[in-house]
Coordinates of C-alpha atoms in Angstrom, one line a residue:
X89 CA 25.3 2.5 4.8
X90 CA 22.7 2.0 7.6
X91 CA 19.3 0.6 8.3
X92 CA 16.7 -2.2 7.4
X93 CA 17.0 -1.0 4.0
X94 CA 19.7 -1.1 1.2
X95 CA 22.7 1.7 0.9
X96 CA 22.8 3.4 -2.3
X97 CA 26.1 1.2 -2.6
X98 CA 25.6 -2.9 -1.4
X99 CA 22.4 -2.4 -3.4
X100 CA 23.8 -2.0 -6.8
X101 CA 26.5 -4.6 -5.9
X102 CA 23.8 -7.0 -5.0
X103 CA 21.3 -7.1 -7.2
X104 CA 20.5 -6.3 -10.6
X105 CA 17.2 -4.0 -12.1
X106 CA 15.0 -6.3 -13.1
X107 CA 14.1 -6.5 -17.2
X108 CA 10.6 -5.3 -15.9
X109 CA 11.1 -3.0 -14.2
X110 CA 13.7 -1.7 -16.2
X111 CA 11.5 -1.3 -19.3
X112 CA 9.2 0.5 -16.9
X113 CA 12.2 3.2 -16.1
X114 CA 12.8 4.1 -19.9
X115 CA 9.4 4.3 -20.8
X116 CA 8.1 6.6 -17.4
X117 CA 11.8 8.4 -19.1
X118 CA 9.9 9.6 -21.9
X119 CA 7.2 12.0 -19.8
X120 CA 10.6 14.3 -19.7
X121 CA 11.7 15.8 -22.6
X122 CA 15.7 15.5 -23.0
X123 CA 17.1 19.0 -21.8
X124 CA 20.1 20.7 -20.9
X125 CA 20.9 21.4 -17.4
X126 CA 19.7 24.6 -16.2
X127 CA 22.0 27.4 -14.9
X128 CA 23.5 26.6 -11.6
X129 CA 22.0 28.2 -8.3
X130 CA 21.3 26.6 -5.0
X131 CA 18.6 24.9 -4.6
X132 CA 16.8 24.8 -1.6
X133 CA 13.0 23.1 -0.6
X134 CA 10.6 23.8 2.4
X135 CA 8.7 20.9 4.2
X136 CA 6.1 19.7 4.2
X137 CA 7.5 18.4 0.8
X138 CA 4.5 16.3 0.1
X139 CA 1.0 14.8 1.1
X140 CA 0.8 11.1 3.1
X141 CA 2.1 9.3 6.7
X142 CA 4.2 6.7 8.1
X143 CA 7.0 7.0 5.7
X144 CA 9.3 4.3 4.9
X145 CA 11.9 5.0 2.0
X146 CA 14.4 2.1 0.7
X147 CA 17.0 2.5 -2.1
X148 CA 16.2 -0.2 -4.6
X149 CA 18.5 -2.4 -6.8
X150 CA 18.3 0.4 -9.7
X151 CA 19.5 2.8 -6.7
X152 CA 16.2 4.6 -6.6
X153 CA 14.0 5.6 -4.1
X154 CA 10.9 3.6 -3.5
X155 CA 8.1 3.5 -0.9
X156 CA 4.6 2.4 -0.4
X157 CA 1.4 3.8 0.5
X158 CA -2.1 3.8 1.6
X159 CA -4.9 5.5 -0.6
X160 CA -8.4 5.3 -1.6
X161 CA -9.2 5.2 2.6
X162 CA -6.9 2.9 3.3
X163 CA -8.4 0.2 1.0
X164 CA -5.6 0.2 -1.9
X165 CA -1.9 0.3 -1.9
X166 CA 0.5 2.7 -4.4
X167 CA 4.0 2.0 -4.7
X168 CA 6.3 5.4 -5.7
X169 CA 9.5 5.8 -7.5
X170 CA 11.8 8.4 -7.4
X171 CA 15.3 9.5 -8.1
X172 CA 15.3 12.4 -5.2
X173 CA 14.2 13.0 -1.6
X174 CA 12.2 15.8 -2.1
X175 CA 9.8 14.8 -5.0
X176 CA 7.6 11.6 -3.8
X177 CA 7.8 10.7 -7.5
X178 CA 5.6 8.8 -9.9
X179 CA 3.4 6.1 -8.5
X180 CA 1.3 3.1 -9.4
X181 CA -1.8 1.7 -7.4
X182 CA -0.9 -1.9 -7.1
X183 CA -3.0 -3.6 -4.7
X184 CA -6.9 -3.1 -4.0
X185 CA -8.6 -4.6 -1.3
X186 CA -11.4 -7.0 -2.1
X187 CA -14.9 -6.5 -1.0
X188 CA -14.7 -8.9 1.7
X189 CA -12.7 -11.3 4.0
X190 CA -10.4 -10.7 6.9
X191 CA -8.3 -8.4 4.6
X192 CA -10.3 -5.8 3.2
X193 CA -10.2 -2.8 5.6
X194 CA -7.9 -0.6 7.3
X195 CA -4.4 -1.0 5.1
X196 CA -2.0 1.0 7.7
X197 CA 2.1 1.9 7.1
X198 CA 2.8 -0.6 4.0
X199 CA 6.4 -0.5 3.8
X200 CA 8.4 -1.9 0.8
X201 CA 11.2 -4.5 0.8
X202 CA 13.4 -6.3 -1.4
X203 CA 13.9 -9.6 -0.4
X204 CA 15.3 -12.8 -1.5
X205 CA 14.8 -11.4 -5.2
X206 CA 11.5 -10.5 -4.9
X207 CA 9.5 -7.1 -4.1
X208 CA 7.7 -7.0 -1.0
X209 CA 5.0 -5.2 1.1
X210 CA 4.7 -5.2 4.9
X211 CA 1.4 -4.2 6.2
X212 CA -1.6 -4.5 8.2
X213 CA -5.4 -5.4 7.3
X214 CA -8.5 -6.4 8.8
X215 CA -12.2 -7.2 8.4
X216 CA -13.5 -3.5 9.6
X217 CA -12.9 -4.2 12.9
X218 CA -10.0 -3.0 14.2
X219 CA -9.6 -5.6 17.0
X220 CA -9.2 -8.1 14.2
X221 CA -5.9 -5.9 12.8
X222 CA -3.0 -8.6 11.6
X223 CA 0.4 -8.2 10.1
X224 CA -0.1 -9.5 5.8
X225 CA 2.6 -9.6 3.6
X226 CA 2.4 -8.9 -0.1
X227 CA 4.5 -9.8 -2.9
X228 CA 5.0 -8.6 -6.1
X229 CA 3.6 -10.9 -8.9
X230 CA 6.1 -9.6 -11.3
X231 CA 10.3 -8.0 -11.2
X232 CA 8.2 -4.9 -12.0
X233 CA 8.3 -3.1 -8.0
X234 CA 5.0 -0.6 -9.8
X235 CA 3.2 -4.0 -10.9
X236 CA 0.7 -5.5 -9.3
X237 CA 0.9 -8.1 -5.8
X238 CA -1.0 -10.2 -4.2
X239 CA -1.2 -11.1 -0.4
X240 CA 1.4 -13.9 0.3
X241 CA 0.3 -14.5 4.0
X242 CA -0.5 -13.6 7.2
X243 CA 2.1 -13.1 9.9
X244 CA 1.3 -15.1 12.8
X245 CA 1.9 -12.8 15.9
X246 CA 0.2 -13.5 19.3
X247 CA -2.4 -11.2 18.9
X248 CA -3.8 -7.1 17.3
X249 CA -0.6 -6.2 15.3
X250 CA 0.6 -3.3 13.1
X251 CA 3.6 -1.4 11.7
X252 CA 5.7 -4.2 10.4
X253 CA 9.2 -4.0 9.6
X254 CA 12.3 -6.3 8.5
X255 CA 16.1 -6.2 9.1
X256 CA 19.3 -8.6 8.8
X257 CA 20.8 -8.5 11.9
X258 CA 24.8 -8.6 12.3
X259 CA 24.5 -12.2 13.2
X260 CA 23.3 -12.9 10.0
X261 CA 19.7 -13.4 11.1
X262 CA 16.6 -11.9 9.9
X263 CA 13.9 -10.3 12.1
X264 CA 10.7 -8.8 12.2
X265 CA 9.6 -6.3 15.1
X266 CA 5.8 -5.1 15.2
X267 CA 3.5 -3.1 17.2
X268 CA 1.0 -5.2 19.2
X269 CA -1.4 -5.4 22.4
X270 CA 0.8 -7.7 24.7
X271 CA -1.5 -10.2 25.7
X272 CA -3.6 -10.2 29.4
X273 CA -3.8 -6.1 28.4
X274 CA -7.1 -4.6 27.6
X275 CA -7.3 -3.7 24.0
X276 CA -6.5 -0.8 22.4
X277 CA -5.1 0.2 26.2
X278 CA -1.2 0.2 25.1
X279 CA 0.9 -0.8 22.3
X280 CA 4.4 -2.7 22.6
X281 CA 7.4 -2.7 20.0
X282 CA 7.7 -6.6 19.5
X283 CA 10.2 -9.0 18.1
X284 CA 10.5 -12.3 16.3
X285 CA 13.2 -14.2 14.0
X286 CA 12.2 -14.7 10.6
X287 CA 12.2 -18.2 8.7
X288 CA 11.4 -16.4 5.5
X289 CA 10.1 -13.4 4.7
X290 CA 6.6 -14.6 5.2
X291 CA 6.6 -17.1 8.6
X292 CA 8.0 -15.6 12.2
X293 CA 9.7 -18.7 14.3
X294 CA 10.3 -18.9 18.0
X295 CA 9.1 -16.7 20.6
X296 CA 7.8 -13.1 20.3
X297 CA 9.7 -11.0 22.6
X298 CA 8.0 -7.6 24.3
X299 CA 11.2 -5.2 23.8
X300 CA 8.7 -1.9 25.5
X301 CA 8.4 -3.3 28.5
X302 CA 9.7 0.4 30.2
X303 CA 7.7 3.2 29.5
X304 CA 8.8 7.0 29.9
X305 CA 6.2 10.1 30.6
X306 CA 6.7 11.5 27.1
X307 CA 5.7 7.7 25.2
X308 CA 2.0 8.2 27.7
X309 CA -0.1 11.0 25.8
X310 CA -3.2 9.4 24.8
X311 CA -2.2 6.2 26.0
X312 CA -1.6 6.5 29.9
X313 CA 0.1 2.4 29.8
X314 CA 2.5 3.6 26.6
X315 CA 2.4 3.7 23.3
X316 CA 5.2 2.6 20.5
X317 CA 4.7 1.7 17.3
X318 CA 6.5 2.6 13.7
X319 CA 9.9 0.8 14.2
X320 CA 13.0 1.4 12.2
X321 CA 16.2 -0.9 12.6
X322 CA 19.2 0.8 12.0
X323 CA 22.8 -0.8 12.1
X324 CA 25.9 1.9 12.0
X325 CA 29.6 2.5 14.0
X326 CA 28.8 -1.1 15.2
X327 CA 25.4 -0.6 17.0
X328 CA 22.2 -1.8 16.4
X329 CA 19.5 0.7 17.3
X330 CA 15.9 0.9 16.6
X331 CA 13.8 4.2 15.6
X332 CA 10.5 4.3 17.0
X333 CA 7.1 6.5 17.4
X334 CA 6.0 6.8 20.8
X335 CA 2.5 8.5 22.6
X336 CA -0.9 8.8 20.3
X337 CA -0.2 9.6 17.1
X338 CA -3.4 11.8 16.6
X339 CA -1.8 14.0 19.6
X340 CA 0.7 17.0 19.4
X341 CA 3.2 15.0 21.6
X342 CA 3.3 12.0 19.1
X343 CA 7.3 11.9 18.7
X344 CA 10.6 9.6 18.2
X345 CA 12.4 7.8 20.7
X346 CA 15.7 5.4 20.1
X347 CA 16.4 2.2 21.6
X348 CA 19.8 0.4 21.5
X349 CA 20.7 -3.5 21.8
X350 CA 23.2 -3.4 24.6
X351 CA 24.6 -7.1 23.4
X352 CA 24.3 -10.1 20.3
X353 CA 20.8 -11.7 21.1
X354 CA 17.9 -9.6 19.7
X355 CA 15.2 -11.9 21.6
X356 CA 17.0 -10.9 25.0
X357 CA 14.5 -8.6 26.1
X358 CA 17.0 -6.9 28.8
X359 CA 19.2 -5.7 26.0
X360 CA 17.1 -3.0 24.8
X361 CA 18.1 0.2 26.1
X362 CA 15.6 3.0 25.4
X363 CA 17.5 6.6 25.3
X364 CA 15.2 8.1 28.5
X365 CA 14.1 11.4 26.9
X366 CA 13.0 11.6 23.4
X367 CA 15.3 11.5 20.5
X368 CA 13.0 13.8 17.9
X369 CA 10.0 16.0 19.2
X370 CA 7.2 18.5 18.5
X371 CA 8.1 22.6 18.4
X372 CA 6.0 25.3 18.9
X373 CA 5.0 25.4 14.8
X374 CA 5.6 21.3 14.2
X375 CA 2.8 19.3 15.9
X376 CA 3.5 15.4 16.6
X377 CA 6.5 14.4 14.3
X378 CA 6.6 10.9 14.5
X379 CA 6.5 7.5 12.2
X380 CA 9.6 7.6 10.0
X381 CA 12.9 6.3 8.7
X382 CA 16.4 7.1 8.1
X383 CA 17.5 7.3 5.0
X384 CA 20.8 8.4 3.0
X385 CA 20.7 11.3 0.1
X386 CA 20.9 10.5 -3.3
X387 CA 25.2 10.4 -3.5
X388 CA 25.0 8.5 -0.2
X389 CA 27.0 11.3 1.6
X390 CA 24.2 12.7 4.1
X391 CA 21.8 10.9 6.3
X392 CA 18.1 12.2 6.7
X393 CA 15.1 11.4 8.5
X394 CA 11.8 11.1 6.0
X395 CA 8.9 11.8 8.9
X396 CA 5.2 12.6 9.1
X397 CA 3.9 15.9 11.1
X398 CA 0.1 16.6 12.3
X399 CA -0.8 19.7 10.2
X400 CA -3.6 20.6 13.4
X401 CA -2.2 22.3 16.4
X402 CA -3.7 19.9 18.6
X403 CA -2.8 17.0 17.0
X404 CA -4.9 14.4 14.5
X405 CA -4.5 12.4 11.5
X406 CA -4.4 15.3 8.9
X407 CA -0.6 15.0 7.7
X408 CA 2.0 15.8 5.9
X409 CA 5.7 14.9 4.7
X410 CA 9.0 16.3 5.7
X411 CA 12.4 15.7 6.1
X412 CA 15.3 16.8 8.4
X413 CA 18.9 15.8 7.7
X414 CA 20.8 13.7 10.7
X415 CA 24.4 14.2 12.0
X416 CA 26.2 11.5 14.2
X417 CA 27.6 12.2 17.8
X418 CA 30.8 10.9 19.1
X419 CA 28.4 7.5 20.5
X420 CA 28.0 6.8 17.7
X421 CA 24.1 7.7 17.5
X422 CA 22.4 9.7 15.5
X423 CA 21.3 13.7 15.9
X424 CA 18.2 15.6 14.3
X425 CA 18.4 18.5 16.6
X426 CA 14.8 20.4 16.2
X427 CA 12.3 20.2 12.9
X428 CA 12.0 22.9 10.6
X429 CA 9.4 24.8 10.6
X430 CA 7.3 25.2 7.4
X431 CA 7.9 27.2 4.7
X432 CA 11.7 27.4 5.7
X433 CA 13.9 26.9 3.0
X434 CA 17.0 24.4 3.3
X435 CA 19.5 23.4 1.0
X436 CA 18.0 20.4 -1.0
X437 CA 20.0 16.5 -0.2
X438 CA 23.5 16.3 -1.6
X439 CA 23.7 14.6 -4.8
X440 CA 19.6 15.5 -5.8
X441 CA 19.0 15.4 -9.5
X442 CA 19.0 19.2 -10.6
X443 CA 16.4 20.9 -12.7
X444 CA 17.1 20.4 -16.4
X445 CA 15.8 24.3 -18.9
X446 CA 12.8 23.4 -19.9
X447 CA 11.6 23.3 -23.7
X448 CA 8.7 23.4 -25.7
X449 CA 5.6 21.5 -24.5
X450 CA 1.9 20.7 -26.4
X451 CA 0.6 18.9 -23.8
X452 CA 1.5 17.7 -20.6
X453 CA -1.8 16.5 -19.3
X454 CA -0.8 13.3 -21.2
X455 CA 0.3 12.1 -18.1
X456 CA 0.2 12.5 -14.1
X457 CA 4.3 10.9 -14.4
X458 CA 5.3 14.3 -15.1
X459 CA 3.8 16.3 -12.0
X460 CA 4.8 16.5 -8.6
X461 CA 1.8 16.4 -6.7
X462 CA 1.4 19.3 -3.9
X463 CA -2.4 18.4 -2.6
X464 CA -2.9 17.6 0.4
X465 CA -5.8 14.7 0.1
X466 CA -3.2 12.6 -2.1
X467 CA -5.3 10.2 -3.9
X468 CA -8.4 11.3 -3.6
X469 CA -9.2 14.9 -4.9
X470 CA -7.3 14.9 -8.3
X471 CA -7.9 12.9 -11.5
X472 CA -6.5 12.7 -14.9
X473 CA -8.7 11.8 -17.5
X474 CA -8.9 12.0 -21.3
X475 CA -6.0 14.8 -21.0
X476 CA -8.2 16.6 -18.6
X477 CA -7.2 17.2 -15.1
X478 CA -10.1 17.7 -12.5
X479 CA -9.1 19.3 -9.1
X480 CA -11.2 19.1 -5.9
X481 CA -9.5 22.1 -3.8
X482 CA -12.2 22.4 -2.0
X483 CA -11.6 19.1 0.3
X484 CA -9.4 21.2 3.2
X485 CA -9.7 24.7 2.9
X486 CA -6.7 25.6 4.9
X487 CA -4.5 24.0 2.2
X488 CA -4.8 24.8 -1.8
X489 CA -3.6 22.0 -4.2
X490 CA -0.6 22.6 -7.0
X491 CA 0.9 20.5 -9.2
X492 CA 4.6 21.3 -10.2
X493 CA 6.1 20.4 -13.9
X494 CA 8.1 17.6 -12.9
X495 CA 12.5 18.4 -12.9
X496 CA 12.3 21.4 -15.3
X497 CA 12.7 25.1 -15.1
X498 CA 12.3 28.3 -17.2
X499 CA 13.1 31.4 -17.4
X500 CA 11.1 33.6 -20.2
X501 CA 8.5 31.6 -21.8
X502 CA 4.9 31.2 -22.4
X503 CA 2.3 29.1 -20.6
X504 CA -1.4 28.2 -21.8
X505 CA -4.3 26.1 -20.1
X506 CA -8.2 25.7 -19.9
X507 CA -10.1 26.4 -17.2
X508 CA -13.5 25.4 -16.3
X509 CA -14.9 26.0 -12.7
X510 CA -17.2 23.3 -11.7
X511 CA -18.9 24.8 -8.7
X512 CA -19.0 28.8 -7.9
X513 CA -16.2 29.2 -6.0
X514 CA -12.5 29.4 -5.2
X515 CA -9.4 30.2 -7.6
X516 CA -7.5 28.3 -10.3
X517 CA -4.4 29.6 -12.6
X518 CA -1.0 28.8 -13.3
X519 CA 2.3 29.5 -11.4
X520 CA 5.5 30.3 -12.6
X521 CA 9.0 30.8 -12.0
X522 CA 8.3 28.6 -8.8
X523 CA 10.9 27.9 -6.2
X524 CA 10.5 26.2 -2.6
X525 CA 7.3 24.6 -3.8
X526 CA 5.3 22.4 -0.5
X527 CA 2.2 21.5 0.7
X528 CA 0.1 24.6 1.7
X529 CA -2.2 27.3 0.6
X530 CA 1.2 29.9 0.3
X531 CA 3.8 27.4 0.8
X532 CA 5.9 28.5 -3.1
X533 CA 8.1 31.1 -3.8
X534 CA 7.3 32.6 -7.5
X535 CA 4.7 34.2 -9.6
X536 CA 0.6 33.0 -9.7
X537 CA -1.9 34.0 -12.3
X538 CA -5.6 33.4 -11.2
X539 CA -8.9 33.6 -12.4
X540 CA -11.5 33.7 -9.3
X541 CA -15.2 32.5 -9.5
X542 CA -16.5 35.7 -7.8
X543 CA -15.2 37.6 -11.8
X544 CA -11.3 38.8 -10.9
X545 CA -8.4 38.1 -12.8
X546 CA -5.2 38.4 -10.5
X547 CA -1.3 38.1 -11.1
X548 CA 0.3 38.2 -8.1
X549 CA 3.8 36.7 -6.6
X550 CA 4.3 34.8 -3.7
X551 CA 6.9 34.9 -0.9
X552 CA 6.3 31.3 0.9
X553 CA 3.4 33.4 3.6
X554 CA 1.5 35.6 1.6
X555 CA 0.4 36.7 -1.8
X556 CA 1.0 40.3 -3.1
X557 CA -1.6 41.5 -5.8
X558 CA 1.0 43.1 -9.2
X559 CA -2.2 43.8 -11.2
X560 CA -5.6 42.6 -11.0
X561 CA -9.2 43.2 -13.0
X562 CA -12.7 42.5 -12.9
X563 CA -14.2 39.7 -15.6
X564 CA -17.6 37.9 -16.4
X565 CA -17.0 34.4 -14.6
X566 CA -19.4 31.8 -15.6
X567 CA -19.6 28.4 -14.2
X568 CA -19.5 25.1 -16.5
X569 CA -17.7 27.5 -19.6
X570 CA -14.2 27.3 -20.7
X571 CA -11.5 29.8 -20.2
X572 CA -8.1 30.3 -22.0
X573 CA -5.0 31.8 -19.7
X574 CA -2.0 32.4 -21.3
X575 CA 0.7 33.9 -19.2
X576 CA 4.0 35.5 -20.6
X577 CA 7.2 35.8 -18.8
X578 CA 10.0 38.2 -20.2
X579 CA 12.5 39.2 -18.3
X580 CA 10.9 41.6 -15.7
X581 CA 7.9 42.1 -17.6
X582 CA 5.0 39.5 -16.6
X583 CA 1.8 39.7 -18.8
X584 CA -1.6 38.0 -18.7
X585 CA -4.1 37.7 -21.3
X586 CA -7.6 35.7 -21.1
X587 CA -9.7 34.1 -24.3
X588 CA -7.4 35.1 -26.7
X589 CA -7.1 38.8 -26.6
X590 CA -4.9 40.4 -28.7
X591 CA -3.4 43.3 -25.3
X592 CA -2.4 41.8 -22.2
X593 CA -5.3 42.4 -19.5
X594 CA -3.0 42.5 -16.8
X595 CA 0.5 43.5 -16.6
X596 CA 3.4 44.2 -14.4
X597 CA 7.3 44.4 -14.1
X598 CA 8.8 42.3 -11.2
X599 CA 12.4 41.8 -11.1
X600 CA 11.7 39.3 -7.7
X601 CA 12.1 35.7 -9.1
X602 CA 13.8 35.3 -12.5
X603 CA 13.5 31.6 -13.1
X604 CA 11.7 28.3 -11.7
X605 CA 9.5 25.6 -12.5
X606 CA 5.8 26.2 -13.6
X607 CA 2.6 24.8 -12.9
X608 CA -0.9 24.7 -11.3
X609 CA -2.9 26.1 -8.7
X610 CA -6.5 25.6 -7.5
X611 CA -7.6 27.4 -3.8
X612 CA -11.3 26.6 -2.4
X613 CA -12.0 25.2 -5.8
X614 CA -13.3 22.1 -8.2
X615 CA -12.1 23.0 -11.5
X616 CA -11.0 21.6 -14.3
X617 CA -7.8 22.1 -16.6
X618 CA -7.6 21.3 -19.9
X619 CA -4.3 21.2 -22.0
X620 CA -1.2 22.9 -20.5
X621 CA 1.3 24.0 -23.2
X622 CA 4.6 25.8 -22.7
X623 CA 6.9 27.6 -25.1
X624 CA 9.9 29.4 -24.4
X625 CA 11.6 32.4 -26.5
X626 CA 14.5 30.4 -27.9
X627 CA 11.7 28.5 -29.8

């Protein structure tokens, strides 16, 4: 279809799935039990639809989604899998930075490539000091794209560089275009979009050509010279145009602008055309969109842009996912009007896998694979251990964390966990019958049963703002001990009962949400889950 990255379509015709990865595919198959499809409705999601930054989204030769990541600090790579836009997917840390050497600090917008029949990872690196930042390539030391890889080389750019990317060009050439200080500049003063021709998809040839040499108002706040960075090549209706991030990044006014090559030679500097005004900014309620890629919906019918948003009013590197689907004008570009605002529900990507009715389940804290994971600190406040699932909800206090059963839905059934609060404070429970599940304290449609630190037991439903309170009781809350939750869902009738009673402690009817998925929630808390079991009453 479009862009440095494979269509849905010349991907499968190219390439094969590699036997690795393959066997990789069935076996992450069997964290979901085989179901039939639930009832039809429309399904809609809200952004943000998940933790993280700089996105960069490719379809691979299996015609899945994959990108890359940085976690752990920046100081390890993760590469993700999915079969849908709006669920990140299941993920694998595959690259940790040593301890020392000029590539152990600072790992910034990997992006994943397929290459010459082999995985790759564009990136950046350095020693700890910025200054020293450098383009490294990784590459896969397997067919398996979740496996582990190694750093190939070093990309040998003029000087500071960052935000690597890679595209064939229509004349059969393959180039790379960074983000660098253009030399005789005083560092860290301005950034310039760059561009070089590739040899292989580890050595640049010939000159680097500054393609930013024009700066607008709007690509100045924070950087008074300019700032671009974040490239995206995309080639559609015969044009070769490049997506870009322009201003600071840790401001409000971080944003998109477009650039076209007005003729055949990429390293003819005067044929870039920047658009004068910017192609995709902030709103009153969506603070510095910026950093992203086009990319197509899963039948390859719709184009959308996969972009990162500052969750802080005035801008900063707190962020978060979304996505906002792209039309095409009668130029031939593309148009994302406005982004969403949060919480908004839109009809999910054509073609997205739908939920399958969800059976029985004894434990599904055997794996992460089967959770979509709704926290905002993503790598760094949730761990699965020994079937044990420890939440830190307390990192951010403005956002809770929740973890959502991964493709399934139910309608009546019965869910029991463990809980065990690890410091006085905050919430934990279940949620079910969820819709329009994102990132953010109230950002889910559906019903919540919680058991607070301070001794209350509350069920509750939620409409994407604000929770209403259906029933709630006082109850002896002890730090360190373990709790059992079981929550029944019949029809309108919603029941909650605690350490095995035989009566409900808490009941209501609520007629408001009849089906969804089901899950987890932790607000203000560390606590820890133990076991999660579902039945349903066709068992």
């Amino acid at each position: 279809m479009f862009v440095s990255m494979y269509s849905r379509f010349s991907a499968i015709s190219i390439c094969t799935v590699q036997s690795a990865a393959l066997a990789f595919l069935m076996l992450a198959s069997l964290a979901i039990p085989a179901t039939v499809q639930a009832e039809e409705h429309e399904r809609t999601f809200v952004n943000p639809v998940y933790a993280g930054q700089d996105p960069y989204l490719m379809v691979g030769p299996d015609g899945a989604y994959y990108q890359a990541a940085s976690l752990r600090s920046d100081r390890a790579l993760a590469v993700y899998r999915s079969e849908s836009l709006t669920d990140r997917g299941i993920h694998r840390v595959v690259f940790e930075a040593p301890d020392e050497g000029p590539y152990r600090d600072q790992f910034w917008a990997p992006e994943i490539h397929y290459l010459d029949g082999k995985w790759w990872i564009y990136t950046c690196a350095d020693d700890g000091d910025n200054a020293k930042h450098r383009v490294v390539v990784l590459v896969a030391e397997t067919d398996d794209p979740l496996g582990k890889y190694k750093i190939a080389a070093e990309l040998e750019t003029p000087a500071w560089a960052i935000d690597a990317t890679v595209s064939k060009f229509p004349n059969g050439k393959r180039y790379c275009i960074w983000s660098g200080w253009p030399e005789g500049t005083t560092p860290d003063s301005t950034q310039h979009l760059f561009i070089s021709e590739m040899e292989s998809p580890t050595k640049l040839v010939g000159p680097a050509v500054d393609i930013s040499t024009k700066m607008y108002p709007w690509e100045t706040s924070g950087r008074p010279d300019g700032l671009n960075e974040g490239a995206q090549v995309i080639h559609r209706n015969g044009k070769t145009l490049v997506l870009y991030a322009a201003s600071g990044s840790w401001t409000p006014d971080y944003c998109f602008g477009l650039m076209t090559l007005e003729g055949d030679d990429p390293l003819d500097a005067s044929g870039w055309v920047k658009q004068e005004k910017p192609w995709f900014s902030r709103t009153a309620d969506v603070y510095g969109p910026g950093h992203g890629c086009l990319i197509t919906s899963p039948d390859g019918s719709e184009d959308w842009l996969v972009f990162h948003s500052s969750i802080d009013p005035k801008g900063s590197w707190n962020r978060c996912i979304s996505m906002k689907q792209v039309s095409w004008n009668d130029n031939g570009l593309p148009v994302a009007g406005k982004p969403t605002s949060w919480n908004t529900p839109v009809p999910v990507p054509a073609g997205e896998p739908p939920l399958q009715a969800g059976g029985k389940l004894t434990n599904a804290f055997d794996t992460l694979d089967r959770w979509e994971l709704l926290h905002f600190y993503n790598g760094n406040t949730l761990r699965l251990r020994d079937n044990q699932l420890s939440v830190k909800a307390s990192a951010d206090r403005r956002y809770g964390d929740k973890l959502i059963l991964r493709g399934l839905e139910y309608r009546d059934l019965t869910v029991e966990t463990r809980i065990r609060f690890d410091r006085e404070e905050g919430t934990a429970g279940t949620i079910v019958r969820v819709t329009d599940a994102g990132i953010g304290r109230y950002n889910f449609r559906g019903y919540s049963a919680q058991l607070s630190s301070t001794g209350e037991l509350i069920l509750a439903k939620c409409d994407g703002n604000k929770l209403t309170v259906l029933a709630s009781k006082e109850v002896s809350v002890t730090k360190g001990r373990w709790y059992d939750l079981r929550v029944v869902a019949q029809g309108e009738l919603l029941e909650v009962y605690l350490d095995g009673a035989k009566q409900p402690q808490l009941s209501a009817e609520d007629a408001t949400y009849p089906s969804g998925q089901i899950g987890v929630r932790a607000i203000d808390a560390n606590v820890t889950f133990d076991t999660f079991s579902v039945s349903t009453t066709a068992e």
